[in-house]
Amino acid sequence: MAAYNKRLDEVVKNLESDIDKGLSDVQVSEKREKFGLNKLQEKKKKTNFQRFIDQFKDVMIMILLAAAAISFAVAIIEQEAKEFFEPALILFIVVVNAILGVLQESKAEKALEALKDLSALHARVIRNGEEKMVDSTELVPGDIIKLEAGDFVPADGRLIKTASLKVDESALTGESVPSEKDSRVELNGTVAVGDRKNMIFSGCGVTYGTGVAIITGTGMDTEMGKIANLLDAEESDQTPLQKKLAELGKYLGILALAACGIIFAIGAINGLPIMELFMTAVSLAVSAIPEGLPAIVTIVLSIGVQRMVKKNAIIRRLPAVETLGSASIICSDKTGTLTQNQMTLVKAYVDGEGELEDISDNNSDNVRKLLTYSVLCSDGSIIMEEGKVKHIGDPTETSIILAAHNNGIYKDEINEKYTRLGEIPFDSDRKLMTSINEIEGKKIVIVKGAFDVLAKLTVEGDIEKAEKLNEEMSKKALRVLAVGYKEIEEIPEELTSQNIENNLTFMGLVGMIDPPRPEAKDAVAVCRRAGIKPVMITGDHVITASAIAKELDIFQEGDKAITGVELDDMTDREFDGMLKKISVYARVSPENKIRIVKAWQRQGQVVSMTGDGVNDAPALKAADIGCAMGITGTEVAKGAADMTLTDDNFATIVDAVREGRGIYSNIKKVVGFLLGTNIGEVFTVFFAMLLWHRTPLLSMQLLWINLVTDSLPAIALGMEAIESNVMDKKPKPKEEGIFANGYGIRIILQGGMFAILTLYAFKLGESVTGQLIGGQTMAFIVLAMSQVVQAFNMRSASSLFKIGPFSNKKLNLAVLISTALMALVVFTPVSVAFGLIYLPIELYLTGLGLSLVPLGVMELAKAVGLIKAEL
């Protein structure tokens, strides 16, 4: 049995402590030896050097390194300085890519450090019968601590004494209203963390009252520690894009090795020199590997990230953008995410009136009187700072005070006008608060509290009707308070509940709720249209959660709402069977949240999890994409998430999904463009060796095409405008590869087209000039420029002339720069370093014509319907 469902004396006895004297110094030393310091542990992080080394484990990078090694070997054997340029260029590319990868990963997880920051720095503890202040890390199980409003709870503990104690556990449980604590509560069986009224938990804040507790758990044995364990154990999985690119690298590696093997065999049979075969192998490796692809994908993602920042979404890991675009399930926290995280008074009922009245800034005189009396019997306050309202104190009271303020009833003014003569503070036993005010020369007792308690104390008023309206508001998830009053002649010398809180006249009811965000319902509707299922996961009560979910259309006809305890009673098989019907989860634990996320993942869904509390952090990390709230979110949640919403707006998630889908589409275009060109290069070199036993392109020339001529158009292609109907499509299935729907075959056919054009140009150039170098020059020009033209073709599955051939201004600029760089290499003395010669004018014109062939071929394919699948 846990500490919350044992008798208090049994807990104290088990911990070998004393309620009045606490632990002795000897006991503290022994327990510290056994339990360690009251702080969270963490696993060892990777160093930057280890991360740097990890970058070289990619298959594509390994092949490039092997190609560089071969080039270095050839350069050393031939002892020519110019031969060192190629391997140096390859190594430079590899190192730059590795550094980019380390910079990305250097934003290491800070969730555990943020958890530590939530810990209290000091604690008031009783040891050896004396009260003293100690560092919170020195606390041990059995220590007796004292708490008051404003304190952070330093460790988990069982309450010994309480006086109107309230603790804000929203970061741990997700419940927006502070939890009322009572040391006398006795619990049986398994009870959710949010319902353990006789316990306090590390990292939560005391908002009201005082308490004394005995520490039952420190460090990793606290509820916060369990979350830290979950965070530490939960590995961040690769995103779908990362997996697809890794798979692509393996295929390209196998392709390159197979081609090299065939070339070596053919070369050996034909008696070609070994060094020449080595250089051909290097050319093939360079052709097969899209060296710039990782960097270009990173750049495209970075550009998307910058666009998302302007829309209030900050991405911590670049590949997470693509994952968000593939999201099919959004598991959303309620408090502060779908709701405003601020109790708001929305309904009022005055005894004798007909129905409930909506709260506005111009309520009826009777409701204004009810608000006035309610404010006089409240201790909270509001402050206007720079046009924004700051709430101080109990959120139920501040909601009343704000509603009155909006009606022109100001707390300070009415407190001065109607002086408070006496009071009986609220406590969780009575569930009432009483004030005595002088109103128009009369002593008026005002009592505010739970309806079921106050109703028993009234002697006048329509309680039967009030009871019906109370039930009506409760079913709509409103928190209801009742107000009663009476006039007295004299104030008793001793104010007690027994002699004051009786013979009341029932005045009315006020109902408040943490309301949904105005834009959340529209956002949910867009999600549904986009094929995304929204699911609410909250620490709040199931009635409240269900009411909010219905209002937002998250909970629809036939859906189910269950609690965390009900979920715990299900097997995985039972849960998987019900999963699609459950739209609301209430009173959940951190373990429940991870289980929900993983259940959806087992069904092949890409899961997004939003949240703001410490209790959300493990699920944020376990999800395919975790979204934390930037304003109300804890640092723990932000550290565990992939994305932070700076405006805490659920609707921002919809914009982020749209952006993610657009970015994924653009990345797919970039991958198709680069692979089509690279496959064309492989086919060109491979078939030239098969047919003529010589290479039409040097590895230097291939590197120039891949890294300079192709890269700029590829980056610009990644900045193509997002389609207007992108949110009207279903999300891509998790198992769907990047080359699905015939996209891979199309890329191969396009590569074949480039190869045919380049091989024809090679033979034509060699024939006209009578030199191998002339053929290589012609092949270099046609291959490079036809690929530049192909960048325009890849912009859309629709005709280029339908979307506007020059509507992507960034692509226009990229093509101009690439063309200028080609002219620099082809028409200046730099050409010598690249193994080029000057050609007759008719060959240049022929090369230009051949370069435009892909435009006609692709437009024809689109016109006859061969290209229909969306990129």
Tab-separated table of C-alpha atoms in Angstrom, residues 412-690:
chain	number	residue	atom	x	y	z
A	412	ASP	CA	-11.608	48.361	-3.664
A	413	GLU	CA	-14.460	50.862	-3.898
A	414	ILE	CA	-17.171	48.600	-2.472
A	415	ASN	CA	-14.843	47.303	0.273
A	416	GLU	CA	-14.290	50.903	1.316
A	417	LYS	CA	-17.981	51.725	1.022
A	418	TYR	CA	-19.224	48.564	2.762
A	419	THR	CA	-16.635	47.957	5.461
A	420	ARG	CA	-15.889	44.373	6.414
A	421	LEU	CA	-16.549	44.037	10.165
A	422	GLY	CA	-15.670	40.376	10.560
A	423	GLU	CA	-15.051	37.129	8.691
A	424	ILE	CA	-14.796	33.367	8.944
A	425	PRO	CA	-12.223	32.179	6.327
A	426	PHE	CA	-13.007	29.420	3.894
A	427	ASP	CA	-12.012	25.891	4.819
A	428	SER	CA	-12.504	22.616	3.015
A	429	ASP	CA	-14.540	21.107	5.869
A	430	ARG	CA	-17.302	23.713	5.829
A	431	LYS	CA	-16.891	24.507	2.109
A	432	LEU	CA	-18.019	28.016	3.011
A	433	MET	CA	-16.631	31.515	3.518
A	434	THR	CA	-18.396	34.215	5.517
A	435	SER	CA	-17.930	37.970	5.802
A	436	ILE	CA	-19.849	40.540	7.825
A	437	ASN	CA	-20.183	43.941	6.136
A	438	GLU	CA	-21.850	47.192	7.062
A	439	ILE	CA	-24.267	47.912	4.220
A	440	GLU	CA	-26.417	51.023	4.419
A	441	GLY	CA	-26.125	51.105	8.192
A	442	LYS	CA	-26.995	47.431	8.655
A	443	LYS	CA	-24.766	44.528	9.659
A	444	ILE	CA	-25.114	41.982	6.854
A	445	VAL	CA	-23.717	38.454	7.036
A	446	ILE	CA	-22.753	37.161	3.555
A	447	VAL	CA	-22.049	33.458	3.116
A	448	LYS	CA	-20.541	32.033	-0.101
A	449	GLY	CA	-19.792	28.379	-0.842
A	450	ALA	CA	-20.962	24.976	-2.074
A	451	PHE	CA	-24.685	24.879	-2.885
A	452	ASP	CA	-25.418	21.565	-1.129
A	453	VAL	CA	-23.937	22.910	2.127
A	454	LEU	CA	-25.395	26.419	1.985
A	455	ALA	CA	-28.882	25.127	1.029
A	456	LYS	CA	-29.150	23.363	4.405
A	457	LEU	CA	-28.486	26.650	6.210
A	458	THR	CA	-31.226	28.673	4.478
A	459	VAL	CA	-34.699	29.409	5.828
A	460	GLU	CA	-35.973	31.539	2.979
A	461	GLY	CA	-35.761	31.155	-0.827
A	462	ASP	CA	-36.766	28.764	-3.622
A	463	ILE	CA	-34.187	26.056	-2.940
A	464	GLU	CA	-35.989	23.481	-5.092
A	465	LYS	CA	-35.622	25.576	-8.236
A	466	ALA	CA	-32.060	26.548	-7.313
A	467	GLU	CA	-31.236	22.831	-6.977
A	468	LYS	CA	-32.449	22.147	-10.523
A	469	LEU	CA	-30.430	25.041	-11.912
A	470	ASN	CA	-27.383	23.908	-9.920
A	471	GLU	CA	-27.654	20.446	-11.532
A	472	GLU	CA	-28.148	22.002	-14.950
A	473	MET	CA	-24.968	24.074	-14.636
A	474	SER	CA	-22.995	21.166	-13.169
A	475	LYS	CA	-23.880	18.974	-16.159
A	476	LYS	CA	-22.427	21.690	-18.372
A	477	ALA	CA	-19.174	21.429	-16.360
A	478	LEU	CA	-19.719	24.740	-14.542
A	479	ARG	CA	-18.295	25.164	-11.060
A	480	VAL	CA	-21.218	26.517	-9.015
A	481	LEU	CA	-21.151	28.675	-5.877
A	482	ALA	CA	-24.193	29.684	-3.848
A	483	VAL	CA	-24.628	32.968	-1.983
A	484	GLY	CA	-26.819	33.602	1.065
A	485	TYR	CA	-27.186	36.451	3.553
A	486	LYS	CA	-28.924	37.647	6.715
A	487	GLU	CA	-29.057	40.747	8.872
A	488	ILE	CA	-27.815	40.667	12.497
A	489	GLU	CA	-28.100	43.168	15.314
A	490	GLU	CA	-24.737	42.552	16.979
A	491	ILE	CA	-21.540	40.753	16.057
A	492	PRO	CA	-20.806	37.912	18.510
A	493	GLU	CA	-17.624	38.220	20.567
A	494	GLU	CA	-16.469	34.926	19.113
A	495	LEU	CA	-17.227	34.368	15.460
A	496	THR	CA	-17.965	30.718	14.759
A	497	SER	CA	-19.693	28.827	12.013
A	498	GLN	CA	-22.340	27.617	14.481
A	499	ASN	CA	-23.455	31.076	15.638
A	500	ILE	CA	-23.220	32.921	12.297
A	501	GLU	CA	-23.781	30.534	9.387
A	502	ASN	CA	-27.494	29.793	9.907
A	503	ASN	CA	-30.993	31.132	9.191
A	504	LEU	CA	-29.840	32.502	5.836
A	505	THR	CA	-31.865	33.971	3.017
A	506	PHE	CA	-30.904	32.324	-0.260
A	507	MET	CA	-29.687	35.004	-2.686
A	508	GLY	CA	-28.543	33.183	-5.812
A	509	LEU	CA	-26.018	31.102	-7.740
A	510	VAL	CA	-22.962	31.951	-9.835
A	511	GLY	CA	-21.480	29.481	-12.343
A	512	MET	CA	-17.968	29.616	-13.740
A	513	ILE	CA	-15.866	27.571	-16.107
A	514	ASP	CA	-12.464	27.527	-17.731
A	515	PRO	CA	-13.940	28.302	-21.181
A	516	PRO	CA	-12.802	26.936	-24.539
A	517	ARG	CA	-10.570	29.150	-26.637
A	518	PRO	CA	-12.767	30.984	-29.180
A	519	GLU	CA	-10.691	29.755	-32.116
A	520	ALA	CA	-10.365	26.149	-30.892
A	521	LYS	CA	-13.660	24.917	-32.373
A	522	ASP	CA	-12.737	26.138	-35.850
A	523	ALA	CA	-9.328	24.545	-35.480
A	524	VAL	CA	-10.920	21.212	-34.536
A	525	ALA	CA	-13.181	21.453	-37.594
A	526	VAL	CA	-10.184	22.032	-39.870
A	527	CYS	CA	-8.433	19.058	-38.285
A	528	ARG	CA	-11.382	16.803	-39.030
A	529	ARG	CA	-11.531	18.063	-42.622
A	530	ALA	CA	-7.827	17.272	-42.953
A	531	GLY	CA	-8.386	13.692	-41.776
A	532	ILE	CA	-6.891	14.323	-38.334
A	533	LYS	CA	-8.653	12.904	-35.252
A	534	PRO	CA	-8.518	15.211	-32.199
A	535	VAL	CA	-8.397	13.479	-28.800
A	536	MET	CA	-8.648	15.237	-25.416
A	537	ILE	CA	-6.377	13.991	-22.627
A	538	THR	CA	-6.684	15.818	-19.324
A	539	GLY	CA	-6.203	15.531	-15.595
A	540	ASP	CA	-9.570	17.211	-15.025
A	541	HIS	CA	-12.832	15.457	-14.088
A	542	VAL	CA	-14.595	13.434	-16.770
A	543	ILE	CA	-17.826	15.522	-16.653
A	544	THR	CA	-15.920	18.777	-17.143
A	545	ALA	CA	-13.725	17.291	-19.870
A	546	SER	CA	-16.682	15.761	-21.742
A	547	ALA	CA	-18.657	19.018	-21.663
A	548	ILE	CA	-15.751	21.010	-23.116
A	549	ALA	CA	-15.062	18.264	-25.695
A	550	LYS	CA	-18.713	18.289	-26.850
A	551	GLU	CA	-18.695	22.060	-27.199
A	552	LEU	CA	-15.560	21.864	-29.353
A	553	ASP	CA	-16.920	18.903	-31.391
A	554	ILE	CA	-14.069	16.664	-30.221
A	555	PHE	CA	-16.662	14.409	-28.562
A	556	GLN	CA	-19.207	13.275	-31.165
A	557	GLU	CA	-22.171	10.914	-31.258
A	558	GLY	CA	-21.071	7.378	-30.362
A	559	ASP	CA	-17.784	8.464	-28.788
A	560	LYS	CA	-16.664	7.415	-25.308
A	561	ALA	CA	-15.040	9.222	-22.376
A	562	ILE	CA	-13.045	7.202	-19.837
A	563	THR	CA	-10.895	7.880	-16.778
A	564	GLY	CA	-7.289	6.924	-16.144
A	565	VAL	CA	-8.391	4.340	-13.555
A	566	GLU	CA	-10.685	2.703	-16.133
A	567	LEU	CA	-7.797	2.678	-18.599
A	568	ASP	CA	-5.544	0.999	-16.016
A	569	ASP	CA	-8.093	-1.808	-15.716
A	570	MET	CA	-7.927	-2.548	-19.458
A	571	THR	CA	-5.494	-4.921	-21.140
A	572	ASP	CA	-3.679	-3.643	-24.233
A	573	ARG	CA	-5.876	-5.854	-26.377
A	574	GLU	CA	-9.081	-4.456	-24.836
A	575	PHE	CA	-7.749	-0.935	-25.149
A	576	ASP	CA	-6.762	-1.358	-28.799
A	577	GLY	CA	-10.279	-2.589	-29.532
A	578	MET	CA	-11.901	0.523	-28.027
A	579	LEU	CA	-9.249	3.046	-29.035
A	580	LYS	CA	-10.958	4.563	-32.081
A	581	LYS	CA	-14.165	5.260	-30.111
A	582	ILE	CA	-12.505	7.057	-27.182
A	583	SER	CA	-12.306	10.830	-27.660
A	584	VAL	CA	-11.856	11.961	-24.045
A	585	TYR	CA	-9.520	10.696	-21.320
A	586	ALA	CA	-9.946	12.250	-17.853
A	587	ARG	CA	-8.004	12.027	-14.562
A	588	VAL	CA	-5.055	10.511	-16.386
A	589	SER	CA	-1.521	9.832	-15.147
A	590	PRO	CA	1.724	10.398	-17.111
A	591	GLU	CA	1.882	6.634	-17.693
A	592	ASN	CA	-1.662	6.725	-19.118
A	593	LYS	CA	-0.677	9.428	-21.591
A	594	ILE	CA	2.267	7.452	-22.933
A	595	ARG	CA	0.070	4.364	-23.214
A	596	ILE	CA	-2.503	6.289	-25.247
A	597	VAL	CA	0.152	7.687	-27.582
A	598	LYS	CA	1.741	4.276	-28.129
A	599	ALA	CA	-1.626	2.586	-28.697
A	600	TRP	CA	-2.268	4.909	-31.637
A	601	GLN	CA	1.279	4.376	-32.890
A	602	ARG	CA	0.696	0.600	-32.851
A	603	GLN	CA	-2.134	1.224	-35.300
A	604	GLY	CA	0.242	2.960	-37.699
A	605	GLN	CA	-0.824	6.514	-36.876
A	606	VAL	CA	1.495	9.528	-36.688
A	607	VAL	CA	0.674	10.977	-33.278
A	608	SER	CA	0.991	14.576	-32.163
A	609	MET	CA	0.676	15.337	-28.441
A	610	THR	CA	0.079	18.824	-27.104
A	611	GLY	CA	0.474	19.860	-23.487
A	612	ASP	CA	1.848	22.376	-21.038
A	613	GLY	CA	2.472	20.629	-17.720
A	614	VAL	CA	5.183	18.493	-16.228
A	615	ASN	CA	2.717	15.615	-16.442
A	616	ASP	CA	2.623	15.991	-20.240
A	617	ALA	CA	6.400	15.801	-20.769
A	618	PRO	CA	6.894	12.001	-21.136
A	619	ALA	CA	4.025	11.733	-23.624
A	620	LEU	CA	5.338	14.773	-25.530
A	621	LYS	CA	8.634	12.962	-25.930
A	622	ALA	CA	7.047	9.601	-26.796
A	623	ALA	CA	4.801	11.098	-29.484
A	624	ASP	CA	5.924	11.439	-33.094
A	625	ILE	CA	5.638	15.201	-32.608
A	626	GLY	CA	5.273	16.888	-29.224
A	627	CYS	CA	3.791	20.417	-29.072
A	628	ALA	CA	4.299	22.421	-25.869
A	629	MET	CA	2.569	25.651	-24.878
A	630	GLY	CA	4.975	28.595	-24.760
A	631	ILE	CA	3.159	30.916	-22.329
A	632	THR	CA	1.585	28.597	-19.769
A	633	GLY	CA	3.883	25.667	-20.518
A	634	THR	CA	6.492	24.545	-18.023
A	635	GLU	CA	10.140	24.406	-19.080
A	636	VAL	CA	9.895	20.640	-18.658
A	637	ALA	CA	7.193	20.386	-21.321
A	638	LYS	CA	9.093	22.706	-23.671
A	639	GLY	CA	12.278	20.715	-23.225
A	640	ALA	CA	10.568	17.416	-24.023
A	641	ALA	CA	8.602	18.728	-27.023
A	642	ASP	CA	9.579	19.056	-30.679
A	643	MET	CA	7.598	22.262	-31.113
A	644	THR	CA	6.522	25.138	-28.871
A	645	LEU	CA	3.471	27.313	-29.595
A	646	THR	CA	4.382	30.829	-28.489
A	647	ASP	CA	0.759	31.978	-28.343
A	648	ASP	CA	-0.633	28.855	-26.591
A	649	ASN	CA	-3.210	28.763	-29.363
A	650	PHE	CA	-4.616	25.409	-30.477
A	651	ALA	CA	-5.383	26.994	-33.856
A	652	THR	CA	-1.647	27.550	-34.339
A	653	ILE	CA	-1.292	23.763	-34.518
A	654	VAL	CA	-3.523	23.800	-37.601
A	655	ASP	CA	-1.271	26.385	-39.262
A	656	ALA	CA	1.746	24.299	-38.297
A	657	VAL	CA	0.201	21.138	-39.798
A	658	ARG	CA	-0.522	23.049	-43.016
A	659	GLU	CA	3.041	24.317	-43.101
A	660	GLY	CA	4.356	20.835	-42.368
A	661	ARG	CA	2.349	19.302	-45.203
A	662	GLY	CA	3.566	21.968	-47.600
A	663	ILE	CA	7.173	21.508	-46.537
A	664	TYR	CA	6.932	17.721	-46.924
A	665	SER	CA	5.501	18.171	-50.414
A	666	ASN	CA	8.362	20.517	-51.304
A	667	ILE	CA	10.965	18.165	-49.852
A	668	LYS	CA	9.487	15.386	-51.957
A	669	LYS	CA	9.894	17.610	-55.018
A	670	VAL	CA	13.510	18.303	-54.045
A	671	VAL	CA	14.250	14.592	-53.495
A	672	GLY	CA	12.650	13.745	-56.843
A	673	PHE	CA	14.623	16.473	-58.600
A	674	LEU	CA	17.993	15.534	-57.083
A	675	LEU	CA	17.539	11.768	-57.428
A	676	GLY	CA	16.320	12.079	-61.002
A	677	THR	CA	19.458	13.992	-61.892
A	678	ASN	CA	21.736	11.633	-59.931
A	679	ILE	CA	20.193	8.544	-61.525
A	680	GLY	CA	20.754	10.207	-64.890
A	681	GLU	CA	24.434	10.637	-63.971
A	682	VAL	CA	24.762	6.976	-62.868
A	683	PHE	CA	23.107	5.718	-66.058
A	684	THR	CA	25.312	7.986	-68.134
A	685	VAL	CA	28.598	6.789	-66.608
A	686	PHE	CA	27.498	3.144	-66.378
A	687	PHE	CA	26.250	2.740	-69.938
A	688	ALA	CA	29.160	4.727	-71.383
A	689	MET	CA	31.534	2.269	-69.725
A	690	LEU	CA	29.482	-0.673	-70.971
